[in-house]
Coordinates of C-alpha atoms and ligand atoms in Angstrom, one line a residue:
X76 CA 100.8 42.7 25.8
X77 CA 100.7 45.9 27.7
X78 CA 99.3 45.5 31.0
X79 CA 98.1 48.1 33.6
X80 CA 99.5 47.9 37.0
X81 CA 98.3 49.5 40.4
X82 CA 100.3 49.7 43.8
X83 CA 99.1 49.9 47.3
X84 CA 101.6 51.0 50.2
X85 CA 101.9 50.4 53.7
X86 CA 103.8 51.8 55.9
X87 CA 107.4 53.6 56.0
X88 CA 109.0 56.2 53.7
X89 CA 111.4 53.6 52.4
X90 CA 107.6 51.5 51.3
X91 CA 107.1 54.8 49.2
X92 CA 110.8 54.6 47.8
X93 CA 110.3 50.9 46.9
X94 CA 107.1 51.2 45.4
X95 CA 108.2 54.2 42.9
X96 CA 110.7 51.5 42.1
X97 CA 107.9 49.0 41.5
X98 CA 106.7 51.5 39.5
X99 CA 109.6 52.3 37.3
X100 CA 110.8 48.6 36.7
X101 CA 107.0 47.5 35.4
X102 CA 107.0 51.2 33.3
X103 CA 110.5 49.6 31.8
X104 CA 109.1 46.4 31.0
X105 CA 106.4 49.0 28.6
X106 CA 103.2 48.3 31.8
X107 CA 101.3 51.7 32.6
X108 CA 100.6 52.6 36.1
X109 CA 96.1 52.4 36.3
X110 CA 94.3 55.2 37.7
X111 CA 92.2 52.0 39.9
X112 CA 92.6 48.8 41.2
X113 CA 89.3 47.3 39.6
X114 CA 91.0 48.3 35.8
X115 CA 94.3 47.2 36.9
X116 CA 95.7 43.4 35.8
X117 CA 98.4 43.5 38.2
X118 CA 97.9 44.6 41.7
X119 CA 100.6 45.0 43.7
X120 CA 100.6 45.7 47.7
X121 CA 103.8 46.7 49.3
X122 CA 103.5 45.4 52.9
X123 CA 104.3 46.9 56.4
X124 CA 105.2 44.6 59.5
X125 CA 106.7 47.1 62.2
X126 CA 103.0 46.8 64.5
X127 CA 100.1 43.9 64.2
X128 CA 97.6 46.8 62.7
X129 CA 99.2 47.5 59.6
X130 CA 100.0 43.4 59.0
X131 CA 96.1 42.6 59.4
X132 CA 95.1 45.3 57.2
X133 CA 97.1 43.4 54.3
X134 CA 94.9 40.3 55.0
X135 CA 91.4 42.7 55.1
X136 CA 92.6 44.1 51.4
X137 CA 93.8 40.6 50.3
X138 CA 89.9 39.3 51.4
X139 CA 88.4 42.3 49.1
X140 CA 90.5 41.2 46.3
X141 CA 88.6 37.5 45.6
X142 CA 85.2 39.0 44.0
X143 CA 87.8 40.9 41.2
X144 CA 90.1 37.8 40.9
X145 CA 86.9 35.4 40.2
X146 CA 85.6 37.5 38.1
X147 CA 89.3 38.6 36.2
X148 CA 91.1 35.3 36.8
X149 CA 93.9 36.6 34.4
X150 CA 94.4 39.4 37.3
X151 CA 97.6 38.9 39.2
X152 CA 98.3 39.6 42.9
X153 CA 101.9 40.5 44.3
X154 CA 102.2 40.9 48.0
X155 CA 105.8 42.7 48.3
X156 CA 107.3 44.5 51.5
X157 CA 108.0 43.2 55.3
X158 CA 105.0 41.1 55.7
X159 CA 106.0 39.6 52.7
X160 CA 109.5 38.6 53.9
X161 CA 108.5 37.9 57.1
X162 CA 105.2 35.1 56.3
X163 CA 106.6 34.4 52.4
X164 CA 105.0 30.7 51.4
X165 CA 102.2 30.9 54.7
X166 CA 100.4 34.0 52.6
X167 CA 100.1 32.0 49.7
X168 CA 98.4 29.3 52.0
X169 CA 96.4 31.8 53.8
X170 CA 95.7 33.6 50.5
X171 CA 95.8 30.9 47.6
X172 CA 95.0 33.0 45.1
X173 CA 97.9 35.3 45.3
X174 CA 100.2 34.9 42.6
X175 CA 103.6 36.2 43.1
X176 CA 105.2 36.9 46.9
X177 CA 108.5 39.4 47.2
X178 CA 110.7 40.8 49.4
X179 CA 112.2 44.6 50.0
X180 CA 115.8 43.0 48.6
X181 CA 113.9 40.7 45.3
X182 CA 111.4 44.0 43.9
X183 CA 113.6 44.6 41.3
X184 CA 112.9 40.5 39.8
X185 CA 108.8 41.5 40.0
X186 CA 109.0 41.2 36.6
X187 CA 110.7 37.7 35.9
X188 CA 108.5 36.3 38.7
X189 CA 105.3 37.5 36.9
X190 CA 106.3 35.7 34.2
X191 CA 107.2 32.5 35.8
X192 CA 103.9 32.6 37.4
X193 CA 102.2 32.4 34.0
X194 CA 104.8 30.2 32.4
X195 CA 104.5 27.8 35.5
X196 CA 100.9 27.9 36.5
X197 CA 102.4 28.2 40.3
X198 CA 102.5 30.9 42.2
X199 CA 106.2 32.2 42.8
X200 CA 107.8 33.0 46.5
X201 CA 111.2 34.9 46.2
X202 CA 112.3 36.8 49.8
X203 CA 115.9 36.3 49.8
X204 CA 118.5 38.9 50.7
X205 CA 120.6 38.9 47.7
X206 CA 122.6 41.9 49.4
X207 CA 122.5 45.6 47.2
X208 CA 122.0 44.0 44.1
X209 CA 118.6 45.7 43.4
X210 CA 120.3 49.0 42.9
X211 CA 122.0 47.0 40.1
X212 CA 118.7 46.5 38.2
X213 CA 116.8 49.5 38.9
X214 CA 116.1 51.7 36.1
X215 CA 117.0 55.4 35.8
X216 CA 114.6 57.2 38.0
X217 CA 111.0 58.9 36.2
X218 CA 111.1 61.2 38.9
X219 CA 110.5 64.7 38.3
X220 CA 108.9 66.5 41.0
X221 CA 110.6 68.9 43.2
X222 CA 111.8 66.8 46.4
X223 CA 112.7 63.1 46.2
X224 CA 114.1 59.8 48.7
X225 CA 116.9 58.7 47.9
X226 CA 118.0 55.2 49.7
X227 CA 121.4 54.8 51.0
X228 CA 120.9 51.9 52.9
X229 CA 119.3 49.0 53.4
X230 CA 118.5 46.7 56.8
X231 CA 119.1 47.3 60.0
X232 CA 121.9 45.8 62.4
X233 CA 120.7 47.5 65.7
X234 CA 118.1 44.3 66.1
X235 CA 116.6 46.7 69.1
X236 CA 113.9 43.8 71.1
X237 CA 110.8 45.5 69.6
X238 CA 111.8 45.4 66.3
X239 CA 111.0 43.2 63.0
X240 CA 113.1 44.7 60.6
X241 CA 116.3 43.5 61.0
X242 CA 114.3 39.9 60.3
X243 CA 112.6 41.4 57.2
X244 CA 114.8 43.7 55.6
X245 CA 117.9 41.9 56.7
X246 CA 121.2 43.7 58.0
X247 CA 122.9 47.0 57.1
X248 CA 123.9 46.9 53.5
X249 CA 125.5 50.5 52.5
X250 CA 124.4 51.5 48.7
X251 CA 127.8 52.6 46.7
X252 CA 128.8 55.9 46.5
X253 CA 128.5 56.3 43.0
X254 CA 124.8 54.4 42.9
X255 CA 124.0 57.2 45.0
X256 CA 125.4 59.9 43.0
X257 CA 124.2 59.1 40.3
X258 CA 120.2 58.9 40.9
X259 CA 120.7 62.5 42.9
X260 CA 122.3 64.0 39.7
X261 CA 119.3 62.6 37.5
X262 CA 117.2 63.9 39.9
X263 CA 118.5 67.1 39.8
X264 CA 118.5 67.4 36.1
X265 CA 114.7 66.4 36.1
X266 CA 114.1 69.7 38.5
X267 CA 114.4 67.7 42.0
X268 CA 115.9 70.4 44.4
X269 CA 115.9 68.5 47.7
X270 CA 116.4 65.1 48.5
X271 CA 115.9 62.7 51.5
X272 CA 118.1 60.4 51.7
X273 CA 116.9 56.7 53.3
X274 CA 117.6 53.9 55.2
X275 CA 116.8 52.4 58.7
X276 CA 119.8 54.1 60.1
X277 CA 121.5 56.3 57.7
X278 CA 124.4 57.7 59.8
X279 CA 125.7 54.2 59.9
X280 CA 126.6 54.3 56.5
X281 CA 130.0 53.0 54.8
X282 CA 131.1 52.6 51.8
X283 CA 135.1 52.3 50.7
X284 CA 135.2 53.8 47.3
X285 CA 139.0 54.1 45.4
X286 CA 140.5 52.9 49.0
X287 CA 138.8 55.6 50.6
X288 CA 136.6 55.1 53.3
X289 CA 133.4 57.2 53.3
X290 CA 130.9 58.1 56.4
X291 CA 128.1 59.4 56.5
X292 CA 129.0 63.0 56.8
X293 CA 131.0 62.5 54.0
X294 CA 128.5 61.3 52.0
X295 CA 126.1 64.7 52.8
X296 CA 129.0 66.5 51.9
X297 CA 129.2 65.1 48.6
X298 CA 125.0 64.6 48.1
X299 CA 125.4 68.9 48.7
X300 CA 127.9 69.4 46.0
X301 CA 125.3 68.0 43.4
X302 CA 124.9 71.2 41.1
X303 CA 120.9 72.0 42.0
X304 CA 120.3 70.4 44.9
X305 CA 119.5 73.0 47.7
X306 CA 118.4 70.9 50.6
X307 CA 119.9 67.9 51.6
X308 CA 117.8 65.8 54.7
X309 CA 117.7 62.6 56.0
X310 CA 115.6 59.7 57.8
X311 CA 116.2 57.9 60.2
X312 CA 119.4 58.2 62.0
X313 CA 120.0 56.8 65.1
X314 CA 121.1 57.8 68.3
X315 CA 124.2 55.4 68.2
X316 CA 126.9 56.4 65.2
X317 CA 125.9 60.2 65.8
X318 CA 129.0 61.2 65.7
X319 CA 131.0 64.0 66.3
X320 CA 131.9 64.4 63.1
X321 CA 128.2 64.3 62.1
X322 CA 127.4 67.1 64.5
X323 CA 130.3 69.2 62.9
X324 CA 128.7 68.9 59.3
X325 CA 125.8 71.3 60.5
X326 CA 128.1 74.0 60.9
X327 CA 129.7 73.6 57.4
X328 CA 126.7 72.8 55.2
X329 CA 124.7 74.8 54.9
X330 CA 122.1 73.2 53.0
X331 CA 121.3 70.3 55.7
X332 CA 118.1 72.0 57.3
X333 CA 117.6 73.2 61.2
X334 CA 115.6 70.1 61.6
X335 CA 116.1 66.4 62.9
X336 CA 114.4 63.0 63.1
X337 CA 115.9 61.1 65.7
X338 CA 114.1 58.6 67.6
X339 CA 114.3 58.1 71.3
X340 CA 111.4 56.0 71.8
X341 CA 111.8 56.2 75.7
X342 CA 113.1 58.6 78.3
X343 CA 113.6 55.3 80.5
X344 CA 117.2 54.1 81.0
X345 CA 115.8 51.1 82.5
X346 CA 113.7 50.6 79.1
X347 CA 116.1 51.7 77.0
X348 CA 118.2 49.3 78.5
X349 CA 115.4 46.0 78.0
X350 CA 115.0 47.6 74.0
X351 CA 118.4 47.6 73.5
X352 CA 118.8 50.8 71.9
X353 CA 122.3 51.0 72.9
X354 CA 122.0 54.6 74.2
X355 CA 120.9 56.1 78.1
X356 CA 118.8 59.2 77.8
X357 CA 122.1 61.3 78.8
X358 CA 124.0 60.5 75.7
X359 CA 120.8 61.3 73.9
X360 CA 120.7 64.5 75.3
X361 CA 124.0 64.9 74.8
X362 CA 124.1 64.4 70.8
X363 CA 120.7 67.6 70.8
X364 CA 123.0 70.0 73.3
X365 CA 126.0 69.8 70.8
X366 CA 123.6 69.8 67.9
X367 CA 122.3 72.9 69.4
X368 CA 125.2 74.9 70.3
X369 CA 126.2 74.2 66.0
X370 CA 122.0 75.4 65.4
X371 CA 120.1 77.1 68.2
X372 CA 116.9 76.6 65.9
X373 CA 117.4 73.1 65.4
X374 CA 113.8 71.0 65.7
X375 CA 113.8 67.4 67.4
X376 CA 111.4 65.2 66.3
X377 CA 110.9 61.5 67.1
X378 CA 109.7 58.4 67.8
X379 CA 108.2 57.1 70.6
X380 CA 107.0 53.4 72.0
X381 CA 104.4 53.4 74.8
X382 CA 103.7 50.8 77.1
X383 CA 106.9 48.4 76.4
X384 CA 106.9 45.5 78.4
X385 CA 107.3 46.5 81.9
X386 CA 107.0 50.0 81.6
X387 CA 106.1 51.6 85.2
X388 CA 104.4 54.9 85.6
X389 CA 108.1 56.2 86.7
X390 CA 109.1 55.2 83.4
X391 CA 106.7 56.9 81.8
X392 CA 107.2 60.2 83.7
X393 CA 110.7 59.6 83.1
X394 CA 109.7 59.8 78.7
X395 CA 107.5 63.1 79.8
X396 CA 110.4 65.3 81.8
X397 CA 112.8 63.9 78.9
X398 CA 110.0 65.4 76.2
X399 CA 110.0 68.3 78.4
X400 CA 113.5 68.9 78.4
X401 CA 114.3 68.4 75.2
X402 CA 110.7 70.0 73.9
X403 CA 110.4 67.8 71.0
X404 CA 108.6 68.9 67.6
X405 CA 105.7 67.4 66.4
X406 CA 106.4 63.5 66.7
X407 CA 105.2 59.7 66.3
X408 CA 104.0 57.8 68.9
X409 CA 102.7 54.0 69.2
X410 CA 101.6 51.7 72.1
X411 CA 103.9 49.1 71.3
X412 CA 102.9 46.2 69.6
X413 CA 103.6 42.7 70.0
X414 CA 105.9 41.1 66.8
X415 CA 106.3 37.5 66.7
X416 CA 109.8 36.4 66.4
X417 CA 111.6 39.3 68.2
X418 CA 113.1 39.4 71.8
X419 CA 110.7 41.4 73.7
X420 CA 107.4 39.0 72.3
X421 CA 108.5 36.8 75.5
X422 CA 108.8 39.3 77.6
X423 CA 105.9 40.0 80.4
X424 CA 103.6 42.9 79.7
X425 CA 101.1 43.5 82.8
X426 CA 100.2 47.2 81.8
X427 CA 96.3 47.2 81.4
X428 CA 95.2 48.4 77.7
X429 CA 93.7 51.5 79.5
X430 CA 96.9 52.7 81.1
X431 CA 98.6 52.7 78.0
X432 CA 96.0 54.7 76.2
X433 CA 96.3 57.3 78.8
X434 CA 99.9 57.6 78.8
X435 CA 100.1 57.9 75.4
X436 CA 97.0 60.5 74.9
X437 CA 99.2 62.5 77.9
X438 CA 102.4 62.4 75.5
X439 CA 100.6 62.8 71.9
X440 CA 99.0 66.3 74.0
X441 CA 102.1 67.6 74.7
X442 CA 104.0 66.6 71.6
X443 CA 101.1 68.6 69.8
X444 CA 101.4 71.4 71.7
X445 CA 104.8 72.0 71.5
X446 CA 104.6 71.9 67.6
X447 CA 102.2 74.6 67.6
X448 CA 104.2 76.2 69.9
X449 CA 107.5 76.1 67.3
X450 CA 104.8 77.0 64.5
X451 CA 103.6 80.2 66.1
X452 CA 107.1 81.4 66.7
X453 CA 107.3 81.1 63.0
X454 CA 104.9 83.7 62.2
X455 CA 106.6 87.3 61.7
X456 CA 109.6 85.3 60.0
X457 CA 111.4 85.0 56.6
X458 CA 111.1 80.9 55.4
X459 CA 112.9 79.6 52.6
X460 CA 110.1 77.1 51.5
X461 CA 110.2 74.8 48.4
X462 CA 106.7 75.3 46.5
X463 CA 106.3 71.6 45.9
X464 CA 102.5 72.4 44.0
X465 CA 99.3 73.2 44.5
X466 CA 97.6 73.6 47.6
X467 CA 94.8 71.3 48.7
X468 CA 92.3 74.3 49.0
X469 CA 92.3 77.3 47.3
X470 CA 92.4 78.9 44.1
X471 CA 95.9 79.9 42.9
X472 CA 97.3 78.4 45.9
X473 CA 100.4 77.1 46.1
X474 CA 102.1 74.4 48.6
X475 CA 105.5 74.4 49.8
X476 CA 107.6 73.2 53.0
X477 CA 109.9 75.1 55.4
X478 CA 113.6 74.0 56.3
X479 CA 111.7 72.5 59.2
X480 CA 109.1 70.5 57.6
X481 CA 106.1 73.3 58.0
X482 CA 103.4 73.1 55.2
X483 CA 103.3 76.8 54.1
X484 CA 100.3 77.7 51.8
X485 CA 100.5 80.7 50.1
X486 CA 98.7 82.9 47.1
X487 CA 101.1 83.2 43.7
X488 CA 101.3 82.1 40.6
X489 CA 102.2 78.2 39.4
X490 CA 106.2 79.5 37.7
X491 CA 107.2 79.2 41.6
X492 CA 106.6 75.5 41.9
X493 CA 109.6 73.8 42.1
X494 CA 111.5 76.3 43.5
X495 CA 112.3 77.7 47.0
X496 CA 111.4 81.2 47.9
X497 CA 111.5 83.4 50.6
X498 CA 107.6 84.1 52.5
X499 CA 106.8 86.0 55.2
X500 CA 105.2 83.7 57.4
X501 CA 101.5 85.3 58.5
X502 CA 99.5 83.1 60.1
X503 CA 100.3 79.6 62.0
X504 CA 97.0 77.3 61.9
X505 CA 97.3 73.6 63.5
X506 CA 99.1 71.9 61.1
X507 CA 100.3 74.4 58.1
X508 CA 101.3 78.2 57.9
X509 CA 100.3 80.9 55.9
X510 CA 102.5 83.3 54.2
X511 CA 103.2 85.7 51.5
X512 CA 106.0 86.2 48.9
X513 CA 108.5 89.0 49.8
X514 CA 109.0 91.3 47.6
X515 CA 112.6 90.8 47.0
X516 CA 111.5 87.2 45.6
X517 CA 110.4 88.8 42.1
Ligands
LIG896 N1 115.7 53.1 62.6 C1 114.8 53.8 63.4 C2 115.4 54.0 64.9 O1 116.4 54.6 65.0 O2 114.8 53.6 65.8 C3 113.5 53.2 63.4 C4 112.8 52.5 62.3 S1 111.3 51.6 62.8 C5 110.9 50.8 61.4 C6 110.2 53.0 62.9 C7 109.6 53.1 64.2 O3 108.6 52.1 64.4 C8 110.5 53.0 65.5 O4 111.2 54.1 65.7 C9 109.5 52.6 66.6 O5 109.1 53.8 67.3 C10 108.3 52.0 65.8 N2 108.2 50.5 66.1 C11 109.1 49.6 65.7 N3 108.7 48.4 66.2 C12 107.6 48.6 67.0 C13 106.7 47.8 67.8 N4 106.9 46.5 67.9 N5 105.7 48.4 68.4 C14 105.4 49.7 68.3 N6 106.2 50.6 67.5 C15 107.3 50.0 66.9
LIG897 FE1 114.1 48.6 64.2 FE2 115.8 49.4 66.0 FE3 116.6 49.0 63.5 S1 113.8 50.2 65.7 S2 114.8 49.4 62.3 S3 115.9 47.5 64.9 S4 117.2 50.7 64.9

């Protein structure tokens, strides 16, 4: 019988990849996606790990979820996603009436374990790593709007001190070439014209396809052939692996856009050091100064962790002159948080609560005004900007985004979405533009 499915996410980009996934497997199995979780008989919650916050929040939603399974008791429950590979049997004893628990690598078996559950009477735990054989099982994509992720790998190797992913997503697992290929050409057909492709550190993939061996540079060279793909971007790469040869790709295609994601997380080589990134701030700074002698305009964006364990206020002036320097683009920015099981949980932290806050209020203020700073410059330009819909406000608004991530809103009619066009940019607000079509658009 047809059931009606509903999926909550948490966390990442590559959470929103896996859950369209969700989505398409239980559309293939004939399930429809339910406009609310109270009318839905499967609800699914695709979990994040990567700070405490967004792990309790799973457990607050799981608590609101026992008045609907007493009164439904044919609902089912799925917990998928990083907390899910990280606590696996223990949610099912803190939360006995959830019914089926997966992990990132096991999403595309939701279906089989649903119906063991009901075959069985027992609830069903699968979190194993059964390497990239969920691209295997996954069918062809429904998507059909004009920008789309794309994962390229899976895992992480880097196992940085911090960090729980390499524990819940397992290690780098490169997706084949063709795999790859083959969803960005659907994509394309369906009207996608941009793509993003994921992983936890893209620029460390590797495939060997015919004998061949194939990079990551390689791989955007190939992703930008696809016949109607126009922009080709990608999150997150990593410091380490940024090779030269990666560098050199951003002077010969062209569709790769002046922006980059590229996290730092400290401006400390002593902390650094203690995270493990692998990288001092000089060969950081480094990879942006030959980045920008290939694209003066380039945008950096990134990632920040405040308050590590041990972090000194030199430290953190040491993050703030490296911001400075480097005057990062708008950019994300936590006070780190504690993860059980990783190296730097044992590690002493005697920063009061109240010094982190500050530092980190002192970094979000100047990572804000720096954006605004790149967004003003923007106004008086030409954008290409890829009307991805309707604007949030507005009648006969439309939506679209710059090369460099700006929300543009704009007045014209709906035959532009899905494509990119040229605006004048007229007006820079705090966190979108304003422009109008040129004339040479029509
Ligand atoms: N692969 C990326 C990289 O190059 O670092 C990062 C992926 S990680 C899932 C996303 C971000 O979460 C990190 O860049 C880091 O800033 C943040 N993060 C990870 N663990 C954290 C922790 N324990 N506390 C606070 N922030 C954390
Ligand atoms: Fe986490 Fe470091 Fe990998 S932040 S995802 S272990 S690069």
């Amino acid at each position: 019988m047809e059931k009606k499915f509903f999926i909550r996410t948490f966390g990442c980009q590559m959470n929103e990849y896996d859950s369209e996934k969700i989505a398409d497997i239980m559309t293939a199995t004939g399930d429809t996606p339910s406009a609310s979780i109270e009318d839905a008989d499967i609800v699914v919650f695709n979990t994040c790990s990567v700070r405490e916050k967004a792990q309790e929040k799973l457990f607050s939603d799981l608590g609101r979820m026992r008045p609907l399974k007493e009164k439904n008791p044919n609902l089912m429950i799925g917990v998928g996603g990083c907390v899910a590979s990280q606590e696996g049997e223990a949610i099912i004893k803190r939360v006995p009436y959830v019914d089926v628990v997966f992990g990132p690598q096991t999403l595309h078996r939701l279906p089989q374990l649903l119906r063991a559950r009901e075959s069985s009477g027992r609830a069903q735990v699968d979190i194993t790593f059964p390497e990239i054989e969920k691209f295997d099982h996954l069918p062809a994509t429904s998507n059909d709007a004009a920008t789309a992720f794309v994962s390229v790998m899976e895992g992480c190797s880097k196992y940085c001190s911090f960090c729980v992913v390499p524990y819940t997503r397992g290690e780098e697992v490169s997706r084949p070439l063709d795999s790859v290929l083959t969803e960005i050409i659907q994509l394309a057909e369906n009207g996608c014209r941009e793509v993003t492709l994921l992983g936890q550190n893209v620029n460390a993939y590797r495939v060997t396809t015919d004998g061949v061996l194939v990079d990551f540079a390689d791989l955007l060279a190939a992703v930008s052939e696809v016949p109607g793909i126009e922009r080709v971007r990608f999150t997150t790469s990593h410091p380490v692996e940024f090779s030269q040869r990666l560098i050199d790709a951003y002077a010969y295609l062209p569709k790769l856009p002046d922006y980059l994601h590229l996290p730092v997380q400290s401006g400390s080589d002593q902390i650094l050091a203690r995270m493990k990134r692998g990288y001092t701030t000089l060969e950081y700074k480094s990879i942006i100064r030959r980045l920008r002698q290939v694209r003066p305009q380039m945008l950096i964006s990134s990632d920040f962790i405040i308050g590590f364990p041990g972090e000194s206020d030199a430290d953190f002036d040491k993050t703030m002159q490296l911001v400075a320097q480097i005057k990062f683009d708008f950019s994300f920015s936590f006070i780190y948080s504690q993860r059980p099981g990783t190296p730097a949980a044992s590690f002493a932290d005697d920063t009061p609560t109240a010094v982190k806050k500050e530092r980190l209020t002192q970094l979000q203020q100047v990572l804000e005004a720096n954006g605004k700073q790149y967004s003003e410059a923007m106004v008086g330009n030409i954008e290409e900007v890829l009307v991805t819909g309707h604007a949030k406000r507005g009648k006969h608004m439309l939506q679209g985004r710059s090369a460099n991530t700006r929300v543009v809103n704009f007045a014209a009619d709906e035959k532009w979405i899905g494509k990119i066009v040229p605006l004048s940019i007229t007006e820079a607000t705090p966190h979108s533009l304003r422009g109008e079509i040129v004339d040479s658009a029509y």
